[in-house]
Coordinates of C-alpha atoms and ligand atoms in Angstrom, one line a residue:
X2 CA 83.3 100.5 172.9
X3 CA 85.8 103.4 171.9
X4 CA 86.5 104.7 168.2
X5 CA 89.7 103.5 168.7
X6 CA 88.8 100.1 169.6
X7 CA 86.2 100.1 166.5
X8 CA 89.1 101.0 164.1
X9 CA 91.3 98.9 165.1
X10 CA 88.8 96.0 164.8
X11 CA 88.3 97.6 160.8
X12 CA 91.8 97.6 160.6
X13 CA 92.2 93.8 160.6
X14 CA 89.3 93.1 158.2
X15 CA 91.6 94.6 155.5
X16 CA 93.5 92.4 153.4
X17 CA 96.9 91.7 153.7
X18 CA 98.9 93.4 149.3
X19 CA 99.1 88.9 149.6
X20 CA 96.0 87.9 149.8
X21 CA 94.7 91.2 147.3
X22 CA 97.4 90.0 144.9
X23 CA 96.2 86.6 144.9
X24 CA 92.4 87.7 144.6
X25 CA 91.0 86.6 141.5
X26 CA 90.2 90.2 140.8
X27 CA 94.0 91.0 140.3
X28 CA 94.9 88.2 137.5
X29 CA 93.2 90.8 134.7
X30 CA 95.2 94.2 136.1
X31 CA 98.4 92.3 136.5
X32 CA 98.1 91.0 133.1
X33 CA 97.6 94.2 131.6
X34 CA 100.1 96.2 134.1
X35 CA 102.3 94.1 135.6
X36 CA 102.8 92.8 138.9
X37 CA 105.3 95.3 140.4
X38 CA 102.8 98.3 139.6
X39 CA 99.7 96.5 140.6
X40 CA 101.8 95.7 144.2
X41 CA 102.7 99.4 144.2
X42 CA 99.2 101.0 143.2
X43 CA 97.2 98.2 146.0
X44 CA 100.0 99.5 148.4
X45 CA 98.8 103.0 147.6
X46 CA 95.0 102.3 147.7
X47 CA 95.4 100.6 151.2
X48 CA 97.5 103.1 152.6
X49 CA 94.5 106.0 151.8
X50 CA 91.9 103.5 153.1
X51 CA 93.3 102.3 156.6
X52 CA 93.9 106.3 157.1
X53 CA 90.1 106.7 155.8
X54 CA 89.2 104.0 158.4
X55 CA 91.2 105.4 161.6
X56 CA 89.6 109.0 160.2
X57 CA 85.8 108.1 160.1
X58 CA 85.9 105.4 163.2
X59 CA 84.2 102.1 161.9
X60 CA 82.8 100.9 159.1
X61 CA 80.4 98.3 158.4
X62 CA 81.5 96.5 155.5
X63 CA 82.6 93.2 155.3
X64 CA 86.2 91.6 154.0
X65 CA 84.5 90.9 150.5
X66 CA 82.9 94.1 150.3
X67 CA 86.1 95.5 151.4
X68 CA 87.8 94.0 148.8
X69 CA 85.7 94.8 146.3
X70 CA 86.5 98.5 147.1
X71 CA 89.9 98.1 146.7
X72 CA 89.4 96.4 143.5
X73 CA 87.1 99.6 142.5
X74 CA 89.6 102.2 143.4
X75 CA 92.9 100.2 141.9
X76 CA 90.6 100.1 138.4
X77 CA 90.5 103.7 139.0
X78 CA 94.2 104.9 139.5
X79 CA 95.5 102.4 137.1
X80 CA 93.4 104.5 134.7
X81 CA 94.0 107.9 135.4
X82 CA 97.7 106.8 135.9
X83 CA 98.1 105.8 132.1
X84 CA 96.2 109.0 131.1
X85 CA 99.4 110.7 129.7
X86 CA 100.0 107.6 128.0
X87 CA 100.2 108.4 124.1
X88 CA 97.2 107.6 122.4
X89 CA 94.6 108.5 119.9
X90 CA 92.3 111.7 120.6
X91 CA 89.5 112.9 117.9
X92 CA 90.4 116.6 117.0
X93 CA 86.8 118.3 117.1
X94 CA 88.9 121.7 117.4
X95 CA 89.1 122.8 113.6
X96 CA 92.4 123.0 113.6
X97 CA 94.3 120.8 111.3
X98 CA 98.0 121.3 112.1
X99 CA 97.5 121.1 115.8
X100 CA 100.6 120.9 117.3
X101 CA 99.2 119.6 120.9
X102 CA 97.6 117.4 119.2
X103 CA 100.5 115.6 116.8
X104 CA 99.9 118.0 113.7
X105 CA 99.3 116.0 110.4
X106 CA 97.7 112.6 110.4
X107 CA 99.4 109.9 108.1
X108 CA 98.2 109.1 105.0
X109 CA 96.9 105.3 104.7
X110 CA 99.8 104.6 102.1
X111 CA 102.3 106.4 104.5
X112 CA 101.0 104.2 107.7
X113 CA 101.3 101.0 105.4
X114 CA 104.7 101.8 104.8
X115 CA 105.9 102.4 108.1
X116 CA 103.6 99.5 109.5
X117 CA 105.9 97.3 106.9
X118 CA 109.2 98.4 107.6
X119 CA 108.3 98.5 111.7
X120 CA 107.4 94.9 111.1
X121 CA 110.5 93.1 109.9
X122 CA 114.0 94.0 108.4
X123 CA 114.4 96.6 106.1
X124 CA 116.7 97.9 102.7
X125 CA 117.3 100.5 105.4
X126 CA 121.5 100.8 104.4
X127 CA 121.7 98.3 101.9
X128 CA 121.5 98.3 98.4
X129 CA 119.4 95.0 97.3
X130 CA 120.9 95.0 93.9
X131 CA 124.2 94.5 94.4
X132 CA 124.0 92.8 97.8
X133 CA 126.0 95.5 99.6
X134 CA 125.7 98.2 101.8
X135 CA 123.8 101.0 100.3
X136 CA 123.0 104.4 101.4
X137 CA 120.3 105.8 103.8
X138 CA 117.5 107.5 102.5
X139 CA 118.5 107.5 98.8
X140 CA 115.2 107.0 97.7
X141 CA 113.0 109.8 99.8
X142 CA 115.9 112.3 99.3
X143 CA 115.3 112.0 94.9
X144 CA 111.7 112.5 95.9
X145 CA 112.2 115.4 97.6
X146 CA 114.6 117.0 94.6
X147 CA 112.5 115.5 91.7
X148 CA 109.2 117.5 93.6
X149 CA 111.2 120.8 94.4
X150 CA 113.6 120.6 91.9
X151 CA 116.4 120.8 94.1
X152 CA 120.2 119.3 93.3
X153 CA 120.0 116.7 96.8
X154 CA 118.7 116.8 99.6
X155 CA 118.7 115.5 103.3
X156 CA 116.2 114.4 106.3
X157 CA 116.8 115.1 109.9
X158 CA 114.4 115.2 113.0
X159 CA 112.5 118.5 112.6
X160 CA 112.5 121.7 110.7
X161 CA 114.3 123.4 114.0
X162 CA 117.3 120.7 114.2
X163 CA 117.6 121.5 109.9
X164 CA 117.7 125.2 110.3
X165 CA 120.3 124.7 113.3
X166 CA 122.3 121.9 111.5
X167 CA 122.5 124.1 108.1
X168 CA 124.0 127.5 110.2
X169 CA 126.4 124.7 112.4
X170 CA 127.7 123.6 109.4
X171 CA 128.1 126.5 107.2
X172 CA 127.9 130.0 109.3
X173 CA 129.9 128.9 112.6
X174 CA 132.6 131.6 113.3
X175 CA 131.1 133.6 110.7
X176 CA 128.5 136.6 110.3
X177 CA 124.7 135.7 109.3
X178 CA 122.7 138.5 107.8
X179 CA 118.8 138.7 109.1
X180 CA 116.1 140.8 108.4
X181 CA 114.7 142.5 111.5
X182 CA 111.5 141.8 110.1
X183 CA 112.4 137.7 110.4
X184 CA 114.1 137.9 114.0
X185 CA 111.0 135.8 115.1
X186 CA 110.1 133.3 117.8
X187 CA 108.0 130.1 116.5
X188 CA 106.7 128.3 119.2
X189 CA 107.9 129.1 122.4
X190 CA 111.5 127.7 122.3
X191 CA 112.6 128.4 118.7
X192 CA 113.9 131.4 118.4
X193 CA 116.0 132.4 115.2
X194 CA 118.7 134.7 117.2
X195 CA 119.0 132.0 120.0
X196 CA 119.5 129.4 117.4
X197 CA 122.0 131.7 115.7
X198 CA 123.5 132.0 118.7
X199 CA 123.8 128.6 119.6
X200 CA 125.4 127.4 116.0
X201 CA 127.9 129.8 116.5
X202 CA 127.3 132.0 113.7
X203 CA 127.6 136.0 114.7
X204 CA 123.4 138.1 113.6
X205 CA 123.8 140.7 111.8
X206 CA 120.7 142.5 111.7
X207 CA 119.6 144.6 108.8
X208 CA 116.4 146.8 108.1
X209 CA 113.7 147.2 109.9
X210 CA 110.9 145.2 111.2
X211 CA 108.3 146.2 108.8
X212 CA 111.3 147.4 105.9
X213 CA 113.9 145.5 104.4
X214 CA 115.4 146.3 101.1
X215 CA 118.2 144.6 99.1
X216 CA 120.4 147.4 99.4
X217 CA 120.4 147.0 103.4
X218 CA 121.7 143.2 102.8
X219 CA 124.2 144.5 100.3
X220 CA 125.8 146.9 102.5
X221 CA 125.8 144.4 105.3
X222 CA 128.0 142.1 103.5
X223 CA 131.9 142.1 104.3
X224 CA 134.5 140.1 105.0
X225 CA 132.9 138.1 107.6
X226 CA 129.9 137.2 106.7
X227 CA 128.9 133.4 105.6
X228 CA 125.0 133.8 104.9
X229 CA 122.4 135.3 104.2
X230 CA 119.1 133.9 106.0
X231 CA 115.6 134.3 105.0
X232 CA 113.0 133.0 107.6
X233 CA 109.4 133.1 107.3
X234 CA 107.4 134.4 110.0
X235 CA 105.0 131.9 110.1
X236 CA 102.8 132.1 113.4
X237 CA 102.4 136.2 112.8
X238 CA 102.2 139.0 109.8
X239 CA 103.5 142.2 109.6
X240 CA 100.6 143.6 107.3
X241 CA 100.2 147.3 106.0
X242 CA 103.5 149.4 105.1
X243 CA 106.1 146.7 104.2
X244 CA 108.5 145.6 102.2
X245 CA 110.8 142.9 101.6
X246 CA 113.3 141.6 98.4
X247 CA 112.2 138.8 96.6
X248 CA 114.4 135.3 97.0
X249 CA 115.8 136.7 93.1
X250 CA 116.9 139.8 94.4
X251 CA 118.9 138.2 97.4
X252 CA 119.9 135.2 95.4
X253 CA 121.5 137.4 93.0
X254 CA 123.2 139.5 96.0
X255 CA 124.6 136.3 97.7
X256 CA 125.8 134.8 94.0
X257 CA 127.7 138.3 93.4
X258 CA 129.2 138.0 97.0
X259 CA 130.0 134.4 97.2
X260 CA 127.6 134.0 100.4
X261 CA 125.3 131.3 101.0
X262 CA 121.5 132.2 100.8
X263 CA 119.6 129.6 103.0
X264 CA 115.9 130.1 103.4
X265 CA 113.9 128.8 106.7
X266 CA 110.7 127.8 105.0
X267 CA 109.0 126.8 107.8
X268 CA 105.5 124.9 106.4
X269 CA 106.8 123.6 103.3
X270 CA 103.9 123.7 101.2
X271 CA 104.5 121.8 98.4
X272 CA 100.8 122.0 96.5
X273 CA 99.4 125.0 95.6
X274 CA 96.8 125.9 98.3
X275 CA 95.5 129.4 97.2
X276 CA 92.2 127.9 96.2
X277 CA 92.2 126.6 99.9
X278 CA 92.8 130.3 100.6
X279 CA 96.5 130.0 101.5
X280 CA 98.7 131.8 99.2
X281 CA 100.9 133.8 101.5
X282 CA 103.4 130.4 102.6
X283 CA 106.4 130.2 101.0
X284 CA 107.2 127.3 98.2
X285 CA 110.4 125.5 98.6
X286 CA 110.0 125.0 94.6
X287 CA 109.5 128.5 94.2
X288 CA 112.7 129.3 96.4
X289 CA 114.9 126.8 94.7
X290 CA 113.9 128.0 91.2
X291 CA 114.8 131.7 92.7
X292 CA 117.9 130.6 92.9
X293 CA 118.3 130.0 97.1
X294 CA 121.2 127.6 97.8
X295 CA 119.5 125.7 100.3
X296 CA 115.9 125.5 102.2
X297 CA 114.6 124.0 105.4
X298 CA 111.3 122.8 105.8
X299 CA 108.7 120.4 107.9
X300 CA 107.9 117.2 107.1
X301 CA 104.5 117.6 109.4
X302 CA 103.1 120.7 108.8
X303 CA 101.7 121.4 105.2
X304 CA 103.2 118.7 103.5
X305 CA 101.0 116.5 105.7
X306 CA 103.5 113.4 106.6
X307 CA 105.4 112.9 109.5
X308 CA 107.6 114.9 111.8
X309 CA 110.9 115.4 110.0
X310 CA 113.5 118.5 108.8
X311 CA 113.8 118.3 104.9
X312 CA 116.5 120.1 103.5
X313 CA 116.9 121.0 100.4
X314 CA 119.7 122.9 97.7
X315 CA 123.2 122.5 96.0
X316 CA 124.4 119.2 95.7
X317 CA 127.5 120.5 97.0
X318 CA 126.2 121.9 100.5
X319 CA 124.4 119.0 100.8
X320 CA 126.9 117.1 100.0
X321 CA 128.7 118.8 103.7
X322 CA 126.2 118.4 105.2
X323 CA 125.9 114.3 105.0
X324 CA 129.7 114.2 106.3
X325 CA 128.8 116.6 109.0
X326 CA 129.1 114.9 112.5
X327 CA 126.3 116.6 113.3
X328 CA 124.6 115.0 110.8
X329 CA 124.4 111.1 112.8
X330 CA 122.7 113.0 115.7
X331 CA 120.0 114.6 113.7
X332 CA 119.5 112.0 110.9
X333 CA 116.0 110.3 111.0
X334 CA 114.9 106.6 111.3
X335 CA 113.3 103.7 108.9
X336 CA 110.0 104.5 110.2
X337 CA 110.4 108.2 109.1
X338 CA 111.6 107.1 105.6
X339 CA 109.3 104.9 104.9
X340 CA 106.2 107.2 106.3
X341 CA 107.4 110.3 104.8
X342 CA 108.5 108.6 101.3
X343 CA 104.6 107.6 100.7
X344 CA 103.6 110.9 101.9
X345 CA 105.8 111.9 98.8
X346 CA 104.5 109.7 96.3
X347 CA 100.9 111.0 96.7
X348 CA 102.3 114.1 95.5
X349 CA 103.8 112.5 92.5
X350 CA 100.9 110.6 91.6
X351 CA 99.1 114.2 91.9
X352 CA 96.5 112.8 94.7
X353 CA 97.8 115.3 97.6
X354 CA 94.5 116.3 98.3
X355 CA 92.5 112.9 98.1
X356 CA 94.8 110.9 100.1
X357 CA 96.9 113.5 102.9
X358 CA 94.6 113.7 105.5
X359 CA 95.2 116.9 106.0
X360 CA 95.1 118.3 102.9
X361 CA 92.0 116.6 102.5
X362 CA 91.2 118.7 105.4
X363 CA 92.0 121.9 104.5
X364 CA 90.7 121.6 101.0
X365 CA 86.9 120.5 102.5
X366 CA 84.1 123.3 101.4
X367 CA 82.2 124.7 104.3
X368 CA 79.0 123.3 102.7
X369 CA 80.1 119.6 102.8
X370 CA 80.9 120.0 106.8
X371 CA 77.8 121.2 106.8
X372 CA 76.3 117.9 105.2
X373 CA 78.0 115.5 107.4
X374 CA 77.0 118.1 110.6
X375 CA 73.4 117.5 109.8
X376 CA 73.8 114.0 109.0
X377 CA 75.6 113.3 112.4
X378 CA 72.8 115.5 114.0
X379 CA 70.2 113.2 112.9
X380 CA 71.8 110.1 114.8
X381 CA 72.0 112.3 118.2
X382 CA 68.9 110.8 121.0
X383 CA 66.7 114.0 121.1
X384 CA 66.8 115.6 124.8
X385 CA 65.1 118.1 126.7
X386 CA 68.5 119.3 128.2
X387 CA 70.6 119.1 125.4
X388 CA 70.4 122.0 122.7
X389 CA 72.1 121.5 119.5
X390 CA 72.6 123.6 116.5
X391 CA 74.8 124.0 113.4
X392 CA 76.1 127.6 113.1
X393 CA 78.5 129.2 110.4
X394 CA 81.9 129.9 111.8
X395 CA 85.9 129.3 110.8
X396 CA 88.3 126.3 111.0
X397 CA 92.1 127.5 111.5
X398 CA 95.2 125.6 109.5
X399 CA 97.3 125.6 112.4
X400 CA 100.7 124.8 113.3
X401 CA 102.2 128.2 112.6
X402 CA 100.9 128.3 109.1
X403 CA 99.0 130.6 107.4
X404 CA 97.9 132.3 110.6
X405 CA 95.4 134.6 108.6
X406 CA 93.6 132.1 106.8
X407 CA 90.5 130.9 108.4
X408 CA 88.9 128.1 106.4
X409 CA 84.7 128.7 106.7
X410 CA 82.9 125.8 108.2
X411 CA 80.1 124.6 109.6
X412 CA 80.2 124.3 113.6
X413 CA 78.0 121.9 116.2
X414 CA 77.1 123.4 119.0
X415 CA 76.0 122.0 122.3
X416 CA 74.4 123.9 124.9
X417 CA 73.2 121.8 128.0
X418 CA 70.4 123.4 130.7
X419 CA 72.3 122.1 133.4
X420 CA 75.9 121.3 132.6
X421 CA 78.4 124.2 131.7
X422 CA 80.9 124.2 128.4
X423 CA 83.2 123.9 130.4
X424 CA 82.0 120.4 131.8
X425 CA 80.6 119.2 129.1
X426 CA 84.0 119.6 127.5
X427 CA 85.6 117.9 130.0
X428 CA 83.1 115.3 129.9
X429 CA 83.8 114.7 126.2
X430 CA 88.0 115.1 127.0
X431 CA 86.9 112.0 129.5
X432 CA 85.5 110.0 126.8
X433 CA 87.4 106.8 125.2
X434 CA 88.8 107.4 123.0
X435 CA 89.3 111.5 124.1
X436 CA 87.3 114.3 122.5
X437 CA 88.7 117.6 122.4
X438 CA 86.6 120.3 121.2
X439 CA 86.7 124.2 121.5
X440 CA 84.4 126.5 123.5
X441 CA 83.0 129.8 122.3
X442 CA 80.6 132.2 123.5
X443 CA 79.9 129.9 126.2
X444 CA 79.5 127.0 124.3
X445 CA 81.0 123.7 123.1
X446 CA 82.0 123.6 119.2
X447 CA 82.4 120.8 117.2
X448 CA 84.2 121.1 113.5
X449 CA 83.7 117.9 111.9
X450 CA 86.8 119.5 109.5
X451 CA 89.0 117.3 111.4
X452 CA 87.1 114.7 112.7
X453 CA 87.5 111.6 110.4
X454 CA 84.5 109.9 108.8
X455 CA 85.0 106.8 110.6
X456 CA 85.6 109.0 113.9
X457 CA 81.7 110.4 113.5
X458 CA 79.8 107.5 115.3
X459 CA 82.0 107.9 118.4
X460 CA 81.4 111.4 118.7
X461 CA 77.5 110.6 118.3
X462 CA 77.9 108.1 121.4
X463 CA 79.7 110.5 123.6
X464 CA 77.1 113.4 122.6
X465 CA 74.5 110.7 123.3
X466 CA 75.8 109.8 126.8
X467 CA 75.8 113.6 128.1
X468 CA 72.1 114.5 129.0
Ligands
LIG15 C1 107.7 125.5 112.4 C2 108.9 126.1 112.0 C3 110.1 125.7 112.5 C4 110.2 124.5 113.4 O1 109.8 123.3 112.7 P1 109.7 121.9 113.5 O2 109.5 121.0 112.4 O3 108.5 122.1 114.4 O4 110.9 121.7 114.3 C5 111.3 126.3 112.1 N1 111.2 127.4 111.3 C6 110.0 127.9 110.8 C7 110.1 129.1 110.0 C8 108.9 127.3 111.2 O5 107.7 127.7 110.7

């Protein structure tokens, strides 16, 4: 008999996408995926096999067994299809504001509140008093001046659509005064001279990148110019011989020149964190009490609530602002009230650092990571392969703040005979739900200062199922 003949005599014990789609075995994935996806994956999986089949000559199974294959390998790529599918991942990494990783957490009172509101109608616009339409975000926007002391105040997306928003609105056509020092780039695509750029607004650049002094703002200012904008260079320091002018000193500068002094807070830290080791981030309460007209921060880094652009100042500006067309294409939804109004209320209640997950984080000693790293050590199956120690090392805050401050923790560390770091980390990113941890000097570290309580007995499981 030739291969040929033997192939093509395979060939027809393959099942026709009608008689796979009818199988039994497809009710469940059709369910879950649908019917037009299932067809189009099966169509996929066939496709590879009868090639594998003409490829190899014959092979010996029968239709069932066949079947069964196909079955095995649709499971398969309807899997790793839906891998970039949005979904929870436990953050072994240490570092609480990860951006990859979705930054803050939401506080249990914050979820509750946008779980409600996601639910069913909402007070969204309308004023339940009086039965008529009422106004958007009234009640986050007084939470945000009563806690930074600010005249009004306004939401949009992120902290990058508020700085862009505030210079549209208010420096277009005009001259904006910058610090060389604060010409920075935070993340890749925000970059304070594009965004200049972009709002229409003309930099001028003043100082130097390690010296600023009010005097070089002062003699900037002229006709022209709109603003004066303070950034903070989160993400990086310029340490050893600096200078810059306090938010007074300009605030008294821009006053005497009838500019506008907007500030780019970046983190907006709201608590005091310098027992937590951070004390070099900017306070929007600070800023407004210095007398800055307006500030821009983000809802998701160290405040700890959801993604967001808070904006802060005069009641006035803000006041331009909300009839800004601009405004309806960077204004945020229900969900984003709702989450970001608990958030705030922890703060007024004074339980930031019990109930926002990550300042709860950040405010963890290294010796009580080191507790629950021995306790979770003590539920790991002892093997011959697997070696496992707790070492001292550093957590990082993350998310462009406070780059220099490297909370001390307590770090698991796995070192396998046979499997590299490397594979055991992709082992544990192939877990359900996904672990992601760091690697360092060749090993795989686990920081328990972001890994939930209730996250600790799957990580014991996943550990478990490695050697
Ligand atoms: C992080 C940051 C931004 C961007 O904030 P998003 O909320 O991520 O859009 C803008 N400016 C500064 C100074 C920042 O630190």
């Amino acid at each position: 008999m030739s291969e040929t003949a033997a192939s093509t005599n395979d060939l027809s014990k393959l099942p026709s996408i009608d008689q796979l789609l009818m199988n039994d075995a497809a009710s469940s994935p059709i369910s879950q995926y649908g019917r037009t996806r299932v067809t189009v994956e099966l169509r996929a999986v066939l496709d590879a096999l009868r090639r594998e089949l003409l490829e190899n000559g014959h092979s010996h199974q029968d239709r069932d067994a066949l079947s069964s294959m196909i079955f095995d390998r649709l499971t398969t790529s309807l899997n790793s299809s839906s891998i970039g599918k949005l979904r929870r991942v436990i953050n072994a990494t240490g570092v609480v504001l990860h951006t990859n990783l979705g930054r803050a957490p939401l506080s249990e009172n914050a979820i509750d509140a946008l779980v409600e509101v996601a639910r069913s109608y909402s007070n969204l616009e309308f004023d339940v008093a009086s039965g008529t339409r009422g106004k958007r975000g009234e009640y986050v926007e007084s939470l945000v001046c009563s806690l930074t002391g600010a005249e009004a105040a306004i939401i949009v997306n992120n902290c990058a659509a508020a700085a862009f928003f505030v210079l549209s609105a208010f420096a277009t056509g005009g001259e904006v005064i910058v610090s060389r020092g604060e010409l920075v780039e935070i993340g890749g695509d925000f970059r304070v001279p594009d965004v200049l750029e972009r709002s229409g607004a003309t930099l001028r650049e003043v100082g130097t990148t390690n010296r600023t002094k009010v005097a070089d703002y002062e003699r900037a200012i002229g006709e022209n110019t709109k603003m004066m904008l303070r950034v903070h260079p989160s993400n990086y320091r310029v340490v050893g011989f600096t200078s810059a002018p306090t938010v007074a000193d300009l605030a008294t500068v821009a006053q005497k020149s009838n500019v506008i002094l907007f500030e780019d807070i970046g983190s907006g830290a709201i608590a005091d964190l310098a027992e937590y080791g951070i004390n070099d981030e900017p306070s929007p309460v600070a800023s407004i009490a210095a007398g800055c007209d307006i500030v821009a921060f983000s809802g998701d880094k160290l405040l700890g609530g959801p993604q967001c652009g808070i904006i802060a100042g005069r009641s006035e500006l803000i006041d331009r602002l909300r009839k800004h067309p601009l405004y309806r294409a960077l204004r945020v939804d229900k969900l984003t009230y709702a989450a970001l109004g608990a958030t705030l209320e922890s703060y007024e209640r004074g339980n930031e650092f019990t109930e926002i997950p990550a300042l709860a984080s950040l405010s963890e000693t290294r010796s009580s990571v080191q507790v629950r790293a021995n306790e979770l050590i003590q539920k790991l199956m002892t093997s011959e392969n697997l070696k496992v120690e707790i070492v001292n090392g550093n957590s990082a805050v993350g998310g462009g703040s406070a780059p220099l401050t490297q909370p001390e923790t307590a770090l698991i560390t796995l070192d396998h005979e046979t499997i590299s770091a490397e594979e055991i980390a992709s082992k544990l990113r192939a877990n359900e739900p996904p672990i992601i941890t760091r690697i360092e000097d060749d090993r795989v570290m686990i920081d328990l200062r972001t890994v939930a309580m209730n996250e600790e007995s799957e990580l014991v499981d996943a550990i478990n199922s490695l050697s």
